[in-house]
Amino acid sequence: MSTSTPPAPTPAYSVIPKRSSEGDDLGEFLEVSMGPHHPSTHGVFRMDVVLDGETVVRLKPVFGYLHRNHEKIAENTSYLGSMPYTDRLDYFCSLTNNWAYALAVEKLAGLQPPERAEYIRVITAELTRLVNHTCVTGFLLMDMGALGTPLMYAFREREKILDLFESLTGARMMCNYMRFGGCRVDLPVGWLDEARKVVAEYPRFLDEFENLLSSNEILMARTQHVGILPADLAVNASISGPVLRASGVDYDLRKVDRYGIYDRFDFRIPLGDHGDVFDRYMVRTLEMRESIRILEKALKDIPDGPIMDPKSKIRGFKPKVGEVYGRIESPKGELGFYLISDGSANPYRYRVRPPSFVNLTVLEDMCLGQKVADVVVILGSIDIVLGEVDR
């Protein structure tokens, strides 16, 4: 029987002496480990934070606890076999994950989805954007200490859209719906009418949500001039999505690349003025109203017809030799897939460009000089999902 003493647990904090350049004792810094079990760190994630009193002087994000080897597994799996794995990247945004991957493979294989499939993709993508932005607003308020009402309001509306996803794909979150050259199944009878009803009622919810939140004194005090991300740093760090646009940078792949059929829709790109937490909240709120405009037109104009390119096939799918990068404007930013084909049934190389991971790289810059109480709020305003960060 072993009588060895078990190792001591890693301390949750440590003390670092603070000295001047001449070596004088100026007190102490406190190094605190926040996570991985902190209730507001959005999954298995922690931050090593160095504090001078309550002020952040250094911050290091530590992740990798949820790494599942997605990209290497995909190199030993058929192209279609990787589609369900994309669901698990950002599990709030399964359908946009599917679309980004399908778009990359379609460019590699020379496939073109039919008109009806393109409309279905836009509809499901914008419904996903509503789900994501509604939920992240609820989570952000929970990070500030509002533990009940905002999140429950957000989840109430989310349920209506998840019911639509379930009736279409058979799953609420892991949808596995897109296919190379189109979509897996057509819309069920009555689905469009239900979707139109949900979309028609959504502005009323947004009005109520904004009346509750946007002029709330506590929310403004906790978010304005907090976690500022300058536009030049955002561009240099390759930040994308609402975090980038909140810093005043007009860049949205739906306008830049006009992938799918987004060139048929008239919508604006909301921009922030200061790049703080409040701007990131407001940009997402305004983006939801633009998504509703897109949905109203798409649900009105969707044509009848096939949902798959007739050249598409499941068995024996081997795209030609080549490499490609396909990207879309996911709710969190630029989601891209880089693929290299050697002509076999599996990708030779498979790489994901995840917006959550890239956007997380500026967390320290946004937190320096802020109070420790604001760190979790700033993290929440970035809107990360660890399945996408770690992959």
Coordinates of C-alpha atoms in Angstrom, one line a residue:
M1 CA 0.0 0.0 0.0
S2 CA 1.3 3.4 -0.9
T3 CA 1.7 5.9 1.9
S4 CA 2.8 8.9 -0.3
T5 CA 1.2 12.2 0.4
P6 CA -1.1 13.6 -2.4
P7 CA 0.1 16.8 -4.1
A8 CA -1.2 20.0 -2.6
P9 CA -3.9 21.8 -4.7
T10 CA -2.8 24.7 -6.8
P11 CA -3.6 27.9 -4.8
A12 CA -6.3 30.2 -6.2
Y13 CA -4.1 33.2 -5.7
S14 CA -0.6 34.2 -5.0
V15 CA 1.2 37.4 -3.9
I16 CA 3.8 39.1 -6.2
P17 CA 6.1 41.8 -4.6
K18 CA 5.8 45.2 -6.3
R19 CA 9.1 47.2 -6.5
S20 CA 10.2 50.4 -8.2
S21 CA 13.0 50.5 -10.8
E22 CA 15.4 51.4 -7.9
G23 CA 14.3 48.3 -6.0
D24 CA 12.1 50.0 -3.4
D25 CA 9.3 48.0 -1.9
L26 CA 6.0 49.4 -3.2
G27 CA 3.6 46.8 -1.8
E28 CA 2.3 43.7 -3.5
F29 CA 0.4 42.6 -6.6
L30 CA -2.3 39.9 -6.2
E31 CA -2.4 37.1 -8.8
V32 CA -5.9 35.5 -9.0
S33 CA -7.0 32.5 -11.0
M34 CA -10.6 33.1 -12.1
G35 CA -12.0 29.7 -13.2
P36 CA -12.4 27.2 -14.7
H37 CA -15.4 26.7 -12.4
H38 CA -16.4 30.4 -12.1
P39 CA -20.1 30.5 -13.0
S40 CA -19.7 33.4 -15.5
T41 CA -16.7 32.2 -17.5
H42 CA -18.9 30.6 -20.3
G43 CA -17.6 27.1 -20.0
V44 CA -14.2 25.5 -19.1
F45 CA -12.1 28.6 -19.3
R46 CA -10.0 30.5 -16.8
M47 CA -8.1 33.8 -16.5
D48 CA -4.9 34.4 -14.6
V49 CA -5.4 38.0 -13.5
V50 CA -2.8 40.2 -11.8
L51 CA -4.3 43.0 -9.7
D52 CA -3.0 46.2 -8.2
G53 CA -5.7 46.6 -5.5
E54 CA -8.8 46.1 -7.7
T55 CA -7.2 47.3 -11.0
V56 CA -6.1 44.8 -13.6
V57 CA -2.5 45.1 -14.6
R58 CA -2.1 41.8 -16.4
L59 CA -4.5 39.1 -17.7
K60 CA -3.8 35.8 -19.4
P61 CA -6.6 33.7 -20.9
V62 CA -6.1 30.0 -20.3
F63 CA -8.1 27.6 -22.4
G64 CA -7.8 24.2 -24.1
Y65 CA -9.9 22.2 -21.5
L66 CA -12.5 21.5 -24.2
H67 CA -10.1 20.5 -27.1
R68 CA -11.6 17.6 -29.0
N69 CA -9.2 17.4 -32.0
H70 CA -11.9 18.5 -34.5
E71 CA -9.5 19.4 -37.3
K72 CA -7.3 16.3 -37.1
I73 CA -10.4 14.0 -36.9
A74 CA -11.8 15.7 -40.0
E75 CA -8.7 14.7 -42.0
N76 CA -9.5 11.0 -41.3
T77 CA -13.3 11.4 -42.0
S78 CA -15.2 11.8 -45.2
Y79 CA -16.2 15.3 -46.2
L80 CA -19.8 14.7 -45.3
G81 CA -18.9 12.9 -42.1
S82 CA -17.5 16.1 -40.7
M83 CA -20.7 18.0 -41.1
P84 CA -22.1 16.9 -37.7
Y85 CA -18.8 17.9 -36.1
T86 CA -19.3 21.5 -37.2
D87 CA -22.5 21.6 -35.1
R88 CA -20.4 21.2 -32.0
L89 CA -18.2 24.3 -32.7
D90 CA -20.5 27.1 -31.7
Y91 CA -23.4 25.0 -30.4
F92 CA -25.6 28.1 -30.4
C93 CA -25.1 28.6 -34.1
S94 CA -25.2 25.1 -35.6
L95 CA -26.8 26.1 -38.9
T96 CA -24.3 28.9 -39.7
N97 CA -21.5 26.4 -38.8
N98 CA -23.0 24.0 -41.4
W99 CA -23.3 26.8 -44.0
A100 CA -19.7 27.9 -43.7
Y101 CA -18.4 24.4 -44.1
A102 CA -20.8 23.6 -47.0
L103 CA -19.8 26.8 -48.7
A104 CA -16.1 25.8 -48.6
V105 CA -16.7 22.3 -50.0
E106 CA -19.0 23.7 -52.7
K107 CA -16.3 26.0 -53.9
L108 CA -13.9 23.1 -54.0
A109 CA -16.3 20.8 -55.8
G110 CA -17.9 23.4 -58.1
L111 CA -21.5 22.9 -56.8
Q112 CA -24.2 25.5 -56.8
P113 CA -27.2 25.3 -54.5
P114 CA -30.6 25.9 -56.2
E115 CA -32.6 29.1 -55.5
R116 CA -34.8 27.6 -52.9
A117 CA -31.9 26.2 -50.9
E118 CA -30.2 29.6 -51.0
Y119 CA -33.3 31.2 -49.5
I120 CA -33.6 28.5 -46.8
R121 CA -29.9 29.1 -45.9
V122 CA -30.5 32.8 -45.4
I123 CA -33.6 32.3 -43.4
T124 CA -32.0 29.7 -41.0
A125 CA -28.8 31.8 -40.7
E126 CA -30.7 35.0 -39.8
L127 CA -32.9 33.1 -37.3
T128 CA -29.7 31.8 -35.8
R129 CA -28.4 35.4 -35.5
L130 CA -31.5 36.3 -33.6
V131 CA -31.0 33.3 -31.2
N132 CA -27.3 34.1 -30.7
H133 CA -27.7 37.9 -30.1
T134 CA -30.8 37.5 -27.9
C135 CA -29.1 34.9 -25.7
V136 CA -25.8 36.8 -25.4
T137 CA -27.7 39.8 -24.2
G138 CA -29.3 37.7 -21.5
F139 CA -26.0 36.2 -20.5
L140 CA -24.3 39.7 -20.4
L141 CA -27.0 40.9 -18.0
M142 CA -26.5 37.8 -15.9
D143 CA -22.7 38.5 -15.8
M144 CA -23.6 41.9 -14.3
G145 CA -25.7 40.3 -11.6
A146 CA -29.2 40.4 -13.1
L147 CA -29.8 36.7 -12.5
G148 CA -33.4 36.3 -13.5
T149 CA -35.5 38.4 -15.8
P150 CA -33.4 39.3 -18.8
L151 CA -32.1 35.8 -19.4
M152 CA -35.6 34.3 -19.0
Y153 CA -37.0 36.8 -21.4
A154 CA -34.2 35.9 -23.9
F155 CA -34.8 32.1 -23.5
R156 CA -38.5 32.5 -23.9
E157 CA -37.9 34.0 -27.4
R158 CA -35.2 31.5 -28.2
E159 CA -37.5 28.6 -27.6
K160 CA -39.8 29.8 -30.4
I161 CA -37.0 29.7 -32.9
L162 CA -35.6 26.4 -31.6
D163 CA -39.0 24.9 -32.1
L164 CA -38.8 25.9 -35.8
F165 CA -35.3 24.3 -36.1
E166 CA -36.6 21.1 -34.5
S167 CA -39.5 20.8 -36.9
L168 CA -37.2 21.4 -39.8
T169 CA -34.1 19.4 -38.9
G170 CA -35.2 17.0 -36.2
A171 CA -32.9 18.7 -33.6
R172 CA -33.0 21.9 -31.6
M173 CA -29.3 22.6 -31.5
M174 CA -27.2 20.0 -33.3
C175 CA -29.0 20.4 -36.6
N176 CA -26.7 18.7 -39.2
Y177 CA -28.9 20.3 -41.9
M178 CA -26.8 21.7 -44.7
R179 CA -25.5 19.5 -47.5
F180 CA -23.0 20.2 -50.3
G181 CA -25.1 21.7 -53.0
G182 CA -28.2 22.4 -50.9
C183 CA -30.1 21.3 -47.8
R184 CA -30.9 17.9 -46.4
V185 CA -34.7 18.1 -46.5
D186 CA -37.3 20.6 -47.7
L187 CA -39.4 22.8 -45.5
P188 CA -42.3 20.9 -43.8
V189 CA -45.9 21.9 -44.6
G190 CA -46.8 25.0 -42.6
W191 CA -43.2 25.8 -41.6
L192 CA -43.1 29.1 -43.5
D193 CA -46.3 30.3 -41.9
E194 CA -44.9 29.5 -38.4
A195 CA -41.6 31.3 -39.2
R196 CA -43.5 34.4 -40.5
K197 CA -45.5 34.5 -37.2
V198 CA -42.3 34.3 -35.1
V199 CA -40.6 37.0 -37.2
A200 CA -43.7 39.3 -37.1
E201 CA -43.8 39.1 -33.3
Y202 CA -40.1 39.6 -32.7
P203 CA -40.0 43.4 -33.0
R204 CA -42.4 43.7 -30.1
F205 CA -40.0 41.6 -27.9
L206 CA -37.1 43.8 -29.0
D207 CA -39.0 46.9 -28.1
E208 CA -39.8 45.5 -24.6
F209 CA -36.2 44.3 -24.1
E210 CA -34.7 47.7 -25.1
N211 CA -37.2 49.6 -22.9
L212 CA -36.1 47.3 -20.0
L213 CA -32.3 47.6 -20.7
S214 CA -31.0 50.3 -23.0
S215 CA -31.7 53.2 -20.6
N216 CA -31.2 51.3 -17.4
E217 CA -28.9 53.3 -15.1
I218 CA -27.1 50.2 -13.8
L219 CA -26.5 48.8 -17.3
M220 CA -25.1 52.1 -18.6
A221 CA -22.9 52.6 -15.5
R222 CA -21.5 49.1 -15.9
T223 CA -20.9 49.2 -19.7
Q224 CA -20.2 52.7 -20.9
H225 CA -16.5 53.5 -21.2
V226 CA -15.7 49.9 -20.0
G227 CA -13.6 47.5 -22.0
I228 CA -12.8 49.9 -24.9
L229 CA -11.4 48.3 -28.0
P230 CA -9.9 50.9 -30.4
A231 CA -10.6 50.5 -34.1
D232 CA -6.9 50.2 -35.1
L233 CA -6.2 47.5 -32.6
A234 CA -9.4 45.6 -33.6
V235 CA -8.3 45.7 -37.3
N236 CA -4.7 44.7 -36.5
A237 CA -5.8 41.8 -34.3
S238 CA -8.2 40.5 -37.1
I239 CA -11.3 40.9 -34.9
S240 CA -14.5 40.5 -36.7
G241 CA -18.3 40.5 -36.2
P242 CA -20.2 42.7 -33.8
V243 CA -17.0 43.2 -31.7
L244 CA -15.3 44.8 -34.7
R245 CA -18.3 46.9 -35.8
A246 CA -18.8 48.2 -32.2
S247 CA -15.4 49.8 -32.6
G248 CA -16.7 51.7 -35.7
V249 CA -15.3 49.5 -38.5
D250 CA -17.7 48.9 -41.3
Y251 CA -17.0 45.3 -42.2
D252 CA -19.6 42.6 -42.7
L253 CA -19.0 39.6 -45.0
R254 CA -22.7 39.7 -46.0
K255 CA -21.8 43.0 -47.7
V256 CA -18.2 42.4 -48.6
D257 CA -18.4 38.9 -50.1
R258 CA -22.2 38.9 -50.8
Y259 CA -22.1 35.1 -50.5
G260 CA -25.3 33.1 -51.0
I261 CA -28.0 35.6 -52.1
Y262 CA -27.3 38.4 -49.7
D263 CA -26.9 40.9 -52.5
R264 CA -30.7 40.7 -52.9
F265 CA -31.4 42.1 -49.5
D266 CA -31.4 45.7 -48.4
F267 CA -30.0 46.0 -44.8
R268 CA -27.8 48.3 -42.8
I269 CA -24.6 47.6 -40.9
P270 CA -24.9 49.1 -37.4
L271 CA -21.7 50.6 -36.0
G272 CA -20.5 51.8 -32.6
D273 CA -18.8 55.0 -31.6
H274 CA -16.6 54.1 -28.7
G275 CA -15.9 50.3 -28.9
D276 CA -17.0 49.7 -25.3
V277 CA -19.3 47.1 -23.7
F278 CA -22.4 49.2 -24.3
D279 CA -21.6 49.6 -28.0
R280 CA -21.2 45.9 -28.3
Y281 CA -24.6 45.4 -26.7
M282 CA -26.3 48.0 -28.9
V283 CA -24.7 46.8 -32.1
R284 CA -26.1 43.3 -31.5
T285 CA -29.5 44.8 -30.7
L286 CA -29.6 46.8 -33.9
E287 CA -28.3 43.8 -35.9
M288 CA -31.4 41.8 -34.8
R289 CA -33.7 44.5 -36.3
E290 CA -31.8 44.2 -39.6
S291 CA -32.0 40.4 -39.5
I292 CA -35.8 40.8 -39.2
R293 CA -35.8 43.0 -42.3
I294 CA -33.9 40.3 -44.2
L295 CA -36.2 37.5 -42.9
E296 CA -39.3 39.4 -43.9
K297 CA -38.2 39.7 -47.5
A298 CA -36.7 36.1 -47.7
L299 CA -39.9 34.6 -46.3
K300 CA -41.9 36.6 -48.8
D301 CA -39.8 35.8 -51.9
I302 CA -38.7 32.2 -51.3
P303 CA -39.5 30.3 -54.5
D304 CA -40.6 26.7 -55.1
G305 CA -38.2 24.2 -56.6
P306 CA -35.5 21.7 -55.8
I307 CA -33.3 22.0 -52.7
M308 CA -30.2 20.1 -54.0
D309 CA -27.8 20.6 -57.0
P310 CA -28.4 17.6 -59.2
K311 CA -24.6 17.1 -59.6
S312 CA -24.3 16.6 -55.9
K313 CA -23.7 13.1 -54.6
I314 CA -23.1 11.4 -51.3
R315 CA -21.5 8.2 -52.2
G316 CA -18.1 8.4 -53.7
F317 CA -17.8 12.2 -53.1
K318 CA -14.2 13.1 -54.1
P319 CA -13.6 16.7 -55.0
K320 CA -10.9 17.6 -57.4
V321 CA -7.3 18.4 -56.2
G322 CA -7.0 21.9 -54.9
E323 CA -7.3 24.2 -51.9
V324 CA -10.0 26.6 -50.9
Y325 CA -11.1 29.0 -48.1
G326 CA -14.8 29.5 -47.6
R327 CA -16.1 32.0 -45.1
I328 CA -19.4 33.5 -43.8
E329 CA -20.5 36.2 -41.4
S330 CA -21.5 34.0 -38.5
P331 CA -23.3 35.7 -35.5
K332 CA -19.9 36.0 -33.8
G333 CA -17.8 37.1 -36.8
E334 CA -15.9 35.6 -39.6
L335 CA -16.2 31.8 -39.6
G336 CA -14.0 30.2 -42.2
F337 CA -12.9 26.7 -43.3
Y338 CA -9.6 26.1 -45.1
L339 CA -9.5 22.9 -47.0
I340 CA -6.9 21.1 -49.1
S341 CA -8.1 18.2 -51.3
D342 CA -5.7 15.5 -52.7
G343 CA -8.5 14.0 -54.7
S344 CA -9.4 11.4 -52.1
A345 CA -12.6 11.0 -50.1
N346 CA -11.1 12.8 -47.1
P347 CA -9.7 16.3 -46.8
Y348 CA -5.9 16.3 -46.9
R349 CA -5.9 19.4 -44.6
Y350 CA -8.8 20.9 -42.7
R351 CA -8.6 24.1 -40.7
V352 CA -11.2 26.2 -39.0
R353 CA -11.0 30.0 -38.6
P354 CA -13.1 30.5 -35.4
P355 CA -14.3 34.0 -34.6
S356 CA -14.6 33.2 -30.8
F357 CA -10.9 32.3 -30.6
V358 CA -9.6 35.2 -32.6
N359 CA -11.8 37.8 -30.8
L360 CA -10.6 36.4 -27.4
T361 CA -7.0 37.5 -28.2
V362 CA -7.7 41.1 -27.3
L363 CA -9.3 40.3 -23.9
E364 CA -6.2 41.5 -22.0
D365 CA -6.0 44.8 -24.0
M366 CA -9.7 45.5 -23.1
C367 CA -9.2 44.7 -19.4
L368 CA -6.0 46.5 -18.6
G369 CA -6.7 49.4 -16.2
Q370 CA -10.3 48.2 -15.5
K371 CA -11.6 46.9 -12.2
V372 CA -11.7 43.2 -11.5
A373 CA -15.5 43.4 -11.2
D374 CA -15.6 44.5 -14.9
V375 CA -13.5 41.6 -16.2
V376 CA -16.3 39.1 -16.5
V377 CA -18.6 41.7 -18.0
I378 CA -16.0 42.5 -20.7
L379 CA -15.5 38.8 -21.4
G380 CA -19.3 38.4 -21.8
S381 CA -19.4 41.2 -24.3
I382 CA -17.0 39.4 -26.6
D383 CA -19.5 36.5 -26.9
I384 CA -17.3 33.4 -27.0
V385 CA -18.3 29.7 -27.0
L386 CA -15.5 27.4 -25.8
G387 CA -16.5 24.6 -28.3
E388 CA -15.3 27.0 -31.0
V389 CA -12.3 28.4 -29.1
D390 CA -10.8 25.0 -28.3
R391 CA -12.2 22.9 -31.2

